[in-house]
CSV table of C-alpha atoms and ligand atoms in Angstrom, one decimal:
chain,number,residue,atom,x,y,z
Q,1,MET,CA,76.6,-30.3,-43.9
Q,2,THR,CA,78.5,-31.0,-47.1
Q,3,GLY,CA,78.6,-28.7,-50.1
Q,4,ARG,CA,76.9,-31.1,-52.5
Q,5,PHE,CA,75.2,-28.2,-54.3
Q,6,ALA,CA,78.1,-25.7,-54.4
Q,7,GLY,CA,78.0,-23.9,-57.7
Q,8,ARG,CA,74.6,-25.5,-58.6
Q,9,VAL,CA,71.3,-23.8,-59.2
Q,10,ALA,CA,67.8,-25.4,-58.5
Q,11,VAL,CA,64.3,-24.4,-59.4
Q,12,VAL,CA,61.9,-25.5,-56.7
Q,13,THR,CA,58.2,-25.0,-57.4
Q,14,GLY,CA,55.7,-24.3,-54.7
Q,15,ALA,CA,58.4,-23.2,-52.3
Q,16,SER,CA,57.1,-20.3,-50.3
Q,17,ARG,CA,56.2,-22.6,-47.5
Q,18,GLY,CA,56.0,-26.3,-46.5
Q,19,ILE,CA,58.0,-29.0,-48.2
Q,20,GLY,CA,59.2,-26.8,-51.0
Q,21,LEU,CA,60.6,-24.2,-48.7
Q,22,ALA,CA,62.3,-26.9,-46.6
Q,23,VAL,CA,63.8,-28.3,-49.9
Q,24,ALA,CA,65.1,-24.8,-50.8
Q,25,GLN,CA,66.6,-24.3,-47.4
Q,26,ARG,CA,68.4,-27.7,-47.6
Q,27,LEU,CA,69.8,-27.0,-51.0
Q,28,VAL,CA,71.1,-23.5,-49.9
Q,29,ALA,CA,72.5,-25.1,-46.7
Q,30,GLU,CA,74.5,-27.4,-49.0
Q,31,GLY,CA,75.9,-24.6,-51.0
Q,32,GLY,CA,73.3,-24.2,-53.8
Q,33,ARG,CA,71.3,-21.2,-55.1
Q,34,VAL,CA,67.6,-21.5,-55.6
Q,35,VAL,CA,64.8,-20.1,-57.7
Q,36,ILE,CA,61.5,-20.5,-55.9
Q,37,THR,CA,58.0,-20.2,-57.2
Q,38,ALA,CA,54.4,-19.9,-55.9
Q,39,ARG,CA,51.4,-17.7,-56.6
Q,40,LYS,CA,51.7,-15.1,-53.8
Q,41,GLN,CA,54.5,-12.6,-54.1
Q,42,ASP,CA,54.6,-11.5,-50.5
Q,43,ALA,CA,55.0,-15.0,-49.2
Q,44,LEU,CA,57.8,-15.6,-51.8
Q,45,ASP,CA,59.6,-12.4,-50.7
Q,46,ALA,CA,59.5,-13.5,-47.1
Q,47,ALA,CA,60.8,-16.9,-48.1
Q,48,VAL,CA,63.7,-15.4,-50.1
Q,49,ALA,CA,64.6,-13.4,-47.0
Q,50,GLN,CA,64.5,-16.5,-44.8
Q,51,LEU,CA,66.7,-18.3,-47.3
Q,52,GLY,CA,69.4,-15.7,-47.0
Q,53,GLY,CA,68.5,-13.0,-49.5
Q,54,SER,CA,69.2,-12.3,-53.2
Q,55,SER,CA,72.7,-13.8,-53.3
Q,56,VAL,CA,71.3,-17.3,-52.9
Q,57,ALA,CA,67.6,-17.1,-53.7
Q,58,MET,CA,65.2,-15.4,-56.1
Q,59,ALA,CA,61.5,-15.8,-56.6
Q,60,VAL,CA,59.2,-15.8,-59.6
Q,61,ALA,CA,55.5,-15.6,-58.9
Q,62,GLY,CA,52.9,-17.4,-61.0
Q,63,ARG,CA,50.5,-20.3,-61.4
Q,64,ALA,CA,52.3,-23.7,-61.7
Q,65,ASP,CA,50.1,-24.8,-64.6
Q,66,ASP,CA,50.8,-21.6,-66.6
Q,67,GLU,CA,53.3,-22.3,-69.4
Q,68,ALA,CA,54.3,-18.6,-69.7
Q,69,HIS,CA,55.2,-18.6,-66.0
Q,70,GLN,CA,57.2,-21.8,-66.5
Q,71,ALA,CA,59.2,-20.3,-69.3
Q,72,GLU,CA,59.7,-17.0,-67.5
Q,73,THR,CA,61.1,-18.8,-64.4
Q,74,PHE,CA,63.9,-20.3,-66.5
Q,75,GLU,CA,64.5,-17.1,-68.4
Q,76,ARG,CA,64.9,-15.1,-65.1
Q,77,ALA,CA,67.0,-17.9,-63.6
Q,78,ALA,CA,69.4,-17.8,-66.5
Q,79,GLU,CA,69.6,-14.0,-66.3
Q,80,VAL,CA,70.3,-13.9,-62.6
Q,81,PHE,CA,72.1,-17.2,-61.8
Q,82,GLY,CA,73.3,-18.2,-65.3
Q,83,ARG,CA,71.7,-21.7,-65.6
Q,84,VAL,CA,69.6,-24.3,-63.8
Q,85,ASP,CA,71.0,-27.8,-62.9
Q,86,VAL,CA,68.2,-29.2,-60.7
Q,87,LEU,CA,64.4,-29.0,-61.0
Q,88,VAL,CA,62.2,-30.0,-58.1
Q,89,ASN,CA,58.5,-30.4,-59.2
Q,90,ASN,CA,57.0,-29.9,-55.8
Q,91,THR,CA,53.7,-28.0,-56.5
Q,92,GLY,CA,50.6,-30.1,-55.9
Q,93,ILE,CA,47.0,-29.3,-55.2
Q,94,ASN,CA,44.1,-31.1,-53.8
Q,95,PRO,CA,41.1,-28.7,-53.7
Q,96,VAL,CA,38.4,-31.4,-53.4
Q,97,SER,CA,37.9,-34.7,-51.7
Q,98,GLY,CA,35.7,-37.7,-52.4
Q,99,PRO,CA,35.6,-40.7,-54.8
Q,100,VAL,CA,36.7,-40.2,-58.4
Q,101,LEU,CA,33.2,-40.5,-59.9
Q,102,ASP,CA,31.8,-37.9,-57.5
Q,103,THR,CA,34.4,-35.3,-58.4
Q,104,ASP,CA,33.4,-32.4,-60.6
Q,105,LEU,CA,35.3,-32.7,-63.9
Q,106,GLU,CA,36.4,-29.1,-63.8
Q,107,ALA,CA,38.0,-29.7,-60.4
Q,108,ALA,CA,39.6,-32.9,-61.8
Q,109,ARG,CA,41.0,-31.0,-64.8
Q,110,LYS,CA,42.5,-28.5,-62.4
Q,111,ILE,CA,44.1,-31.1,-60.3
Q,112,LEU,CA,45.5,-33.0,-63.3
Q,113,GLY,CA,46.6,-29.7,-64.9
Q,114,VAL,CA,48.7,-28.6,-62.0
Q,115,ASN,CA,49.9,-32.0,-60.6
Q,116,VAL,CA,50.5,-33.8,-63.9
Q,117,LEU,CA,50.6,-31.5,-66.9
Q,118,GLY,CA,52.5,-29.0,-64.8
Q,119,VAL,CA,55.3,-31.6,-64.3
Q,120,ILE,CA,55.5,-32.1,-68.0
Q,121,GLY,CA,55.6,-28.3,-68.7
Q,122,TRP,CA,58.3,-27.5,-66.1
Q,123,THR,CA,60.4,-30.5,-67.2
Q,124,ARG,CA,60.2,-29.5,-70.8
Q,125,GLN,CA,61.4,-26.0,-70.0
Q,126,PHE,CA,64.2,-27.4,-67.8
Q,127,ARG,CA,65.4,-29.8,-70.6
Q,128,ARG,CA,65.2,-26.9,-73.1
Q,129,GLN,CA,67.5,-24.6,-71.1
Q,130,LEU,CA,69.9,-27.5,-70.3
Q,131,GLY,CA,70.9,-27.6,-74.0
Q,132,GLY,CA,73.5,-30.3,-74.2
Q,133,GLY,CA,74.2,-30.2,-70.4
Q,134,SER,CA,73.1,-32.6,-67.7
Q,135,GLY,CA,70.8,-32.3,-64.7
Q,136,ALA,CA,68.5,-33.9,-62.2
Q,137,VAL,CA,64.7,-33.7,-61.7
Q,138,VAL,CA,63.0,-34.7,-58.5
Q,139,ASN,CA,59.2,-35.0,-58.5
Q,140,ILE,CA,57.0,-35.0,-55.4
Q,141,ALA,CA,54.2,-37.5,-55.6
Q,142,SER,CA,52.4,-39.1,-52.6
Q,143,VAL,CA,51.8,-42.5,-51.0
Q,144,ALA,CA,48.2,-41.8,-52.3
Q,145,GLY,CA,49.7,-42.5,-55.8
Q,146,LEU,CA,50.9,-46.0,-54.8
Q,147,ARG,CA,47.5,-47.6,-54.3
Q,148,PRO,CA,43.9,-46.5,-54.1
Q,149,ALA,CA,43.5,-43.8,-51.5
Q,150,THR,CA,40.4,-43.2,-49.3
Q,151,ASP,CA,38.5,-39.9,-50.1
Q,152,ILE,CA,41.2,-38.2,-52.3
Q,153,GLY,CA,40.5,-40.1,-55.5
Q,154,VAL,CA,41.5,-37.8,-58.2
Q,155,TYR,CA,44.5,-36.5,-56.2
Q,156,GLY,CA,45.7,-40.1,-55.8
Q,157,VAL,CA,45.3,-40.7,-59.5
Q,158,SER,CA,47.3,-37.5,-60.3
Q,159,LYS,CA,50.1,-38.7,-58.0
Q,160,SER,CA,50.0,-42.2,-59.7
Q,161,ALA,CA,50.5,-40.3,-63.0
Q,162,VAL,CA,53.4,-38.4,-61.5
Q,163,ILE,CA,55.1,-41.8,-60.6
Q,164,GLY,CA,54.4,-43.2,-64.1
Q,165,LEU,CA,55.6,-39.9,-65.7
Q,166,THR,CA,58.8,-40.1,-63.7
Q,167,ALA,CA,59.7,-43.5,-65.2
Q,168,GLN,CA,58.8,-42.3,-68.7
Q,169,LEU,CA,60.7,-39.1,-68.5
Q,170,ALA,CA,63.7,-40.9,-67.0
Q,171,ALA,CA,63.8,-43.4,-69.9
Q,172,GLU,CA,63.3,-40.7,-72.5
Q,173,ASN,CA,65.9,-38.3,-71.1
Q,174,SER,CA,68.8,-40.6,-70.1
Q,175,PRO,CA,71.7,-40.2,-69.8
Q,176,ALA,CA,71.5,-36.4,-69.7
Q,177,VAL,CA,68.8,-36.0,-67.1
Q,178,ARG,CA,68.0,-38.2,-64.1
Q,179,VAL,CA,64.4,-38.2,-63.0
Q,180,ASN,CA,63.2,-39.6,-59.7
Q,181,VAL,CA,60.1,-39.2,-57.5
Q,182,ILE,CA,59.4,-39.1,-53.8
Q,183,ALA,CA,56.2,-40.5,-52.3
Q,184,PRO,CA,55.6,-39.0,-48.9
Q,185,ALA,CA,53.0,-39.9,-46.3
Q,186,VAL,CA,51.5,-37.1,-44.1
Q,187,VAL,CA,54.0,-34.3,-43.6
Q,188,LYS,CA,53.0,-31.5,-41.2
Q,189,THR,CA,52.2,-28.6,-43.5
Q,190,LYS,CA,49.3,-26.3,-44.2
Q,191,PHE,CA,48.3,-28.6,-47.1
Q,192,ALA,CA,48.0,-31.7,-44.9
Q,193,GLY,CA,46.3,-29.9,-41.9
Q,194,PRO,CA,42.9,-31.5,-42.6
Q,195,LEU,CA,44.5,-35.0,-42.5
Q,196,TYR,CA,45.7,-34.8,-38.9
Q,197,GLU,CA,44.8,-31.5,-37.1
Q,198,GLY,CA,42.8,-32.2,-33.9
Q,199,ARG,CA,43.5,-36.0,-34.1
Q,200,GLU,CA,47.3,-36.3,-34.5
Q,201,ASP,CA,47.7,-39.0,-31.8
Q,202,GLU,CA,45.2,-41.2,-33.5
Q,203,VAL,CA,46.8,-40.7,-37.0
Q,204,VAL,CA,50.3,-41.3,-35.6
Q,205,GLU,CA,49.2,-44.8,-34.4
Q,206,ASN,CA,49.4,-45.9,-38.1
Q,207,TYR,CA,53.1,-44.8,-38.4
Q,208,PRO,CA,55.6,-47.4,-37.1
Q,209,LEU,CA,58.2,-44.7,-36.7
Q,210,GLY,CA,56.0,-43.0,-34.2
Q,211,ARG,CA,55.5,-39.5,-35.7
Q,212,LEU,CA,54.2,-37.7,-38.7
Q,213,GLY,CA,56.7,-36.3,-41.3
Q,214,ALA,CA,58.4,-33.0,-41.1
Q,215,PRO,CA,59.2,-31.0,-44.3
Q,216,GLU,CA,62.9,-31.6,-43.5
Q,217,ASP,CA,62.4,-35.4,-43.8
Q,218,ILE,CA,61.4,-34.8,-47.5
Q,219,ALA,CA,64.0,-32.2,-48.1
Q,220,ALA,CA,66.8,-34.6,-47.1
Q,221,ALA,CA,65.5,-37.2,-49.6
Q,222,VAL,CA,65.2,-34.6,-52.3
Q,223,ALA,CA,68.8,-33.4,-51.7
Q,224,PHE,CA,70.0,-37.0,-52.0
Q,225,LEU,CA,68.2,-37.8,-55.3
Q,226,ALA,CA,69.2,-34.4,-56.8
Q,227,SER,CA,72.9,-34.8,-55.8
Q,228,GLU,CA,75.8,-36.7,-57.4
Q,229,ASP,CA,75.3,-39.3,-54.5
Q,230,ALA,CA,72.4,-40.6,-56.6
Q,231,ALA,CA,74.4,-40.4,-59.9
Q,232,TRP,CA,73.4,-44.0,-60.8
Q,233,ILE,CA,69.7,-43.8,-59.8
Q,234,THR,CA,67.0,-42.8,-62.3
Q,235,GLY,CA,63.3,-43.5,-62.8
Q,236,GLN,CA,62.8,-44.6,-59.1
Q,237,THR,CA,60.2,-43.9,-56.5
Q,238,LEU,CA,61.5,-43.3,-53.0
Q,239,VAL,CA,58.8,-43.8,-50.4
Q,240,VAL,CA,59.4,-41.5,-47.4
Q,241,ASP,CA,56.5,-42.4,-45.0
Q,242,GLY,CA,57.6,-43.2,-41.5
Q,243,GLY,CA,56.7,-46.8,-42.2
Q,244,LEU,CA,53.1,-46.1,-43.0
Q,245,THR,CA,52.9,-48.4,-46.1
Q,246,LEU,CA,55.0,-51.1,-44.4
Q,247,ALA,CA,52.1,-51.2,-41.8
Q,248,GLY,CA,49.6,-51.6,-44.6
Q,249,GLY,CA,48.2,-48.0,-44.5
Q,250,VAL,CA,47.9,-45.2,-47.0
V,1,NAP,N1,52.1,-32.4,-46.8
V,1,NAP,C1,51.8,-33.7,-47.0
V,1,NAP,O1,51.3,-34.4,-46.1
V,1,NAP,C2,52.1,-34.3,-48.4
V,1,NAP,C3,52.1,-35.6,-48.5
V,1,NAP,C4,52.3,-36.2,-49.8
V,1,NAP,C5,52.6,-35.4,-50.8
V,1,NAP,N2,52.6,-34.0,-50.7
V,1,NAP,C6,52.9,-33.2,-51.8
V,1,NAP,O2,54.0,-32.3,-51.5
V,1,NAP,C7,53.9,-31.1,-52.3
V,1,NAP,C8,54.0,-29.9,-51.4
V,1,NAP,O3,53.0,-29.9,-50.4
V,1,NAP,P1,53.0,-29.1,-49.1
V,1,NAP,O4,52.4,-30.0,-48.1
V,1,NAP,O5,54.4,-28.5,-48.8
V,1,NAP,O6,52.0,-27.9,-49.4
V,1,NAP,P2,51.8,-26.4,-48.8
V,1,NAP,O7,52.5,-26.3,-47.5
V,1,NAP,O8,50.4,-26.1,-49.0
V,1,NAP,O9,52.7,-25.5,-49.9
V,1,NAP,C9,52.3,-25.5,-51.2
V,1,NAP,C10,53.2,-24.5,-52.0
V,1,NAP,O10,52.8,-24.5,-53.3
V,1,NAP,C11,52.3,-23.2,-53.7
V,1,NAP,N3,51.2,-23.4,-54.6
V,1,NAP,C12,50.0,-24.0,-54.3
V,1,NAP,N4,49.2,-24.1,-55.4
V,1,NAP,C13,49.9,-23.5,-56.4
V,1,NAP,C14,49.6,-23.2,-57.8
V,1,NAP,N5,48.4,-23.6,-58.3
V,1,NAP,N6,50.6,-22.6,-58.5
V,1,NAP,C15,51.7,-22.3,-58.0
V,1,NAP,N7,52.1,-22.5,-56.7
V,1,NAP,C16,51.1,-23.1,-55.9
V,1,NAP,C17,51.9,-22.5,-52.4
V,1,NAP,O11,52.0,-21.1,-52.5
V,1,NAP,P3,50.8,-20.1,-53.0
V,1,NAP,O12,49.6,-20.6,-52.2
V,1,NAP,O13,51.2,-18.7,-52.7
V,1,NAP,O14,50.7,-20.4,-54.4
V,1,NAP,C18,53.0,-23.0,-51.5
V,1,NAP,O15,54.3,-22.4,-51.7
V,1,NAP,C19,52.6,-31.3,-53.1
V,1,NAP,O16,52.9,-31.8,-54.3
V,1,NAP,C20,51.8,-32.3,-52.3
V,1,NAP,O17,50.9,-33.0,-53.1
V,1,NAP,C21,52.4,-33.4,-49.5
């Protein structure tokens, strides 16, 4: 493992478990320090311990769509670790399924509030604290944002918006901040359980690479895009999907 993140600090949202925790683990393994967020303090405390304790990780609890929580996270990060160089907008929710027109508007507002407006709010705070410095943002979308998705309509639309937002933010914030997005297919986490549990063999048949994703698959791609290895890449969508879309599926 190289030290690509030595001396660097990252905020990773939604990182008490799943993809976010794997991203935080990868960044720490490559020499970085991380500030992780989620709603539940006890799960965050356990994640900080798993990451190696307070010398490399700290947690700030709150709701991802709460602007005060977003601001507090960067204030605490500056107090404890001095600054933030990388932002990983990982938090995403999908509390309801079904076609767009059957989705309750309050639920749709919540999904768009967390998944889309949240990305704007977190990135605004990140840019603010960077001052004249430079940094990298990696957003987590979904293959459901690449084309119409079956049964997760508003979620898919929210992830399309994250992909569009990535290009917009990249254009508006160059050259100081690179902004890229990853579009994963099914990754084995609590969030994705309903998409494969009890029928994994059947779901895997749609994946040319013969398995579902692991959180570490996404973490490796995030680390690349956040690192100097991607210094000439911005506004791009990296599809990490085991070949699912190649085979025509979403
Ligand atoms: N897993 C997949 O197959 C898959 C595929 C494509 C894209 N994605 C995207 O990948 C990202 C991570 O998903 P995951 O599968 O790792 O999910 P996960 O295992 O359920 O983890 C979600 C994390 O976000 C936190 N969180 C959830 N809602 C929150 C909120 N409203 N405010 C603050 N924190 C919140 C959770 O902690 P608390 O519950 O304590 O808040 C947890 O730390 C999401 O953006 C998702 O859309 C996932």
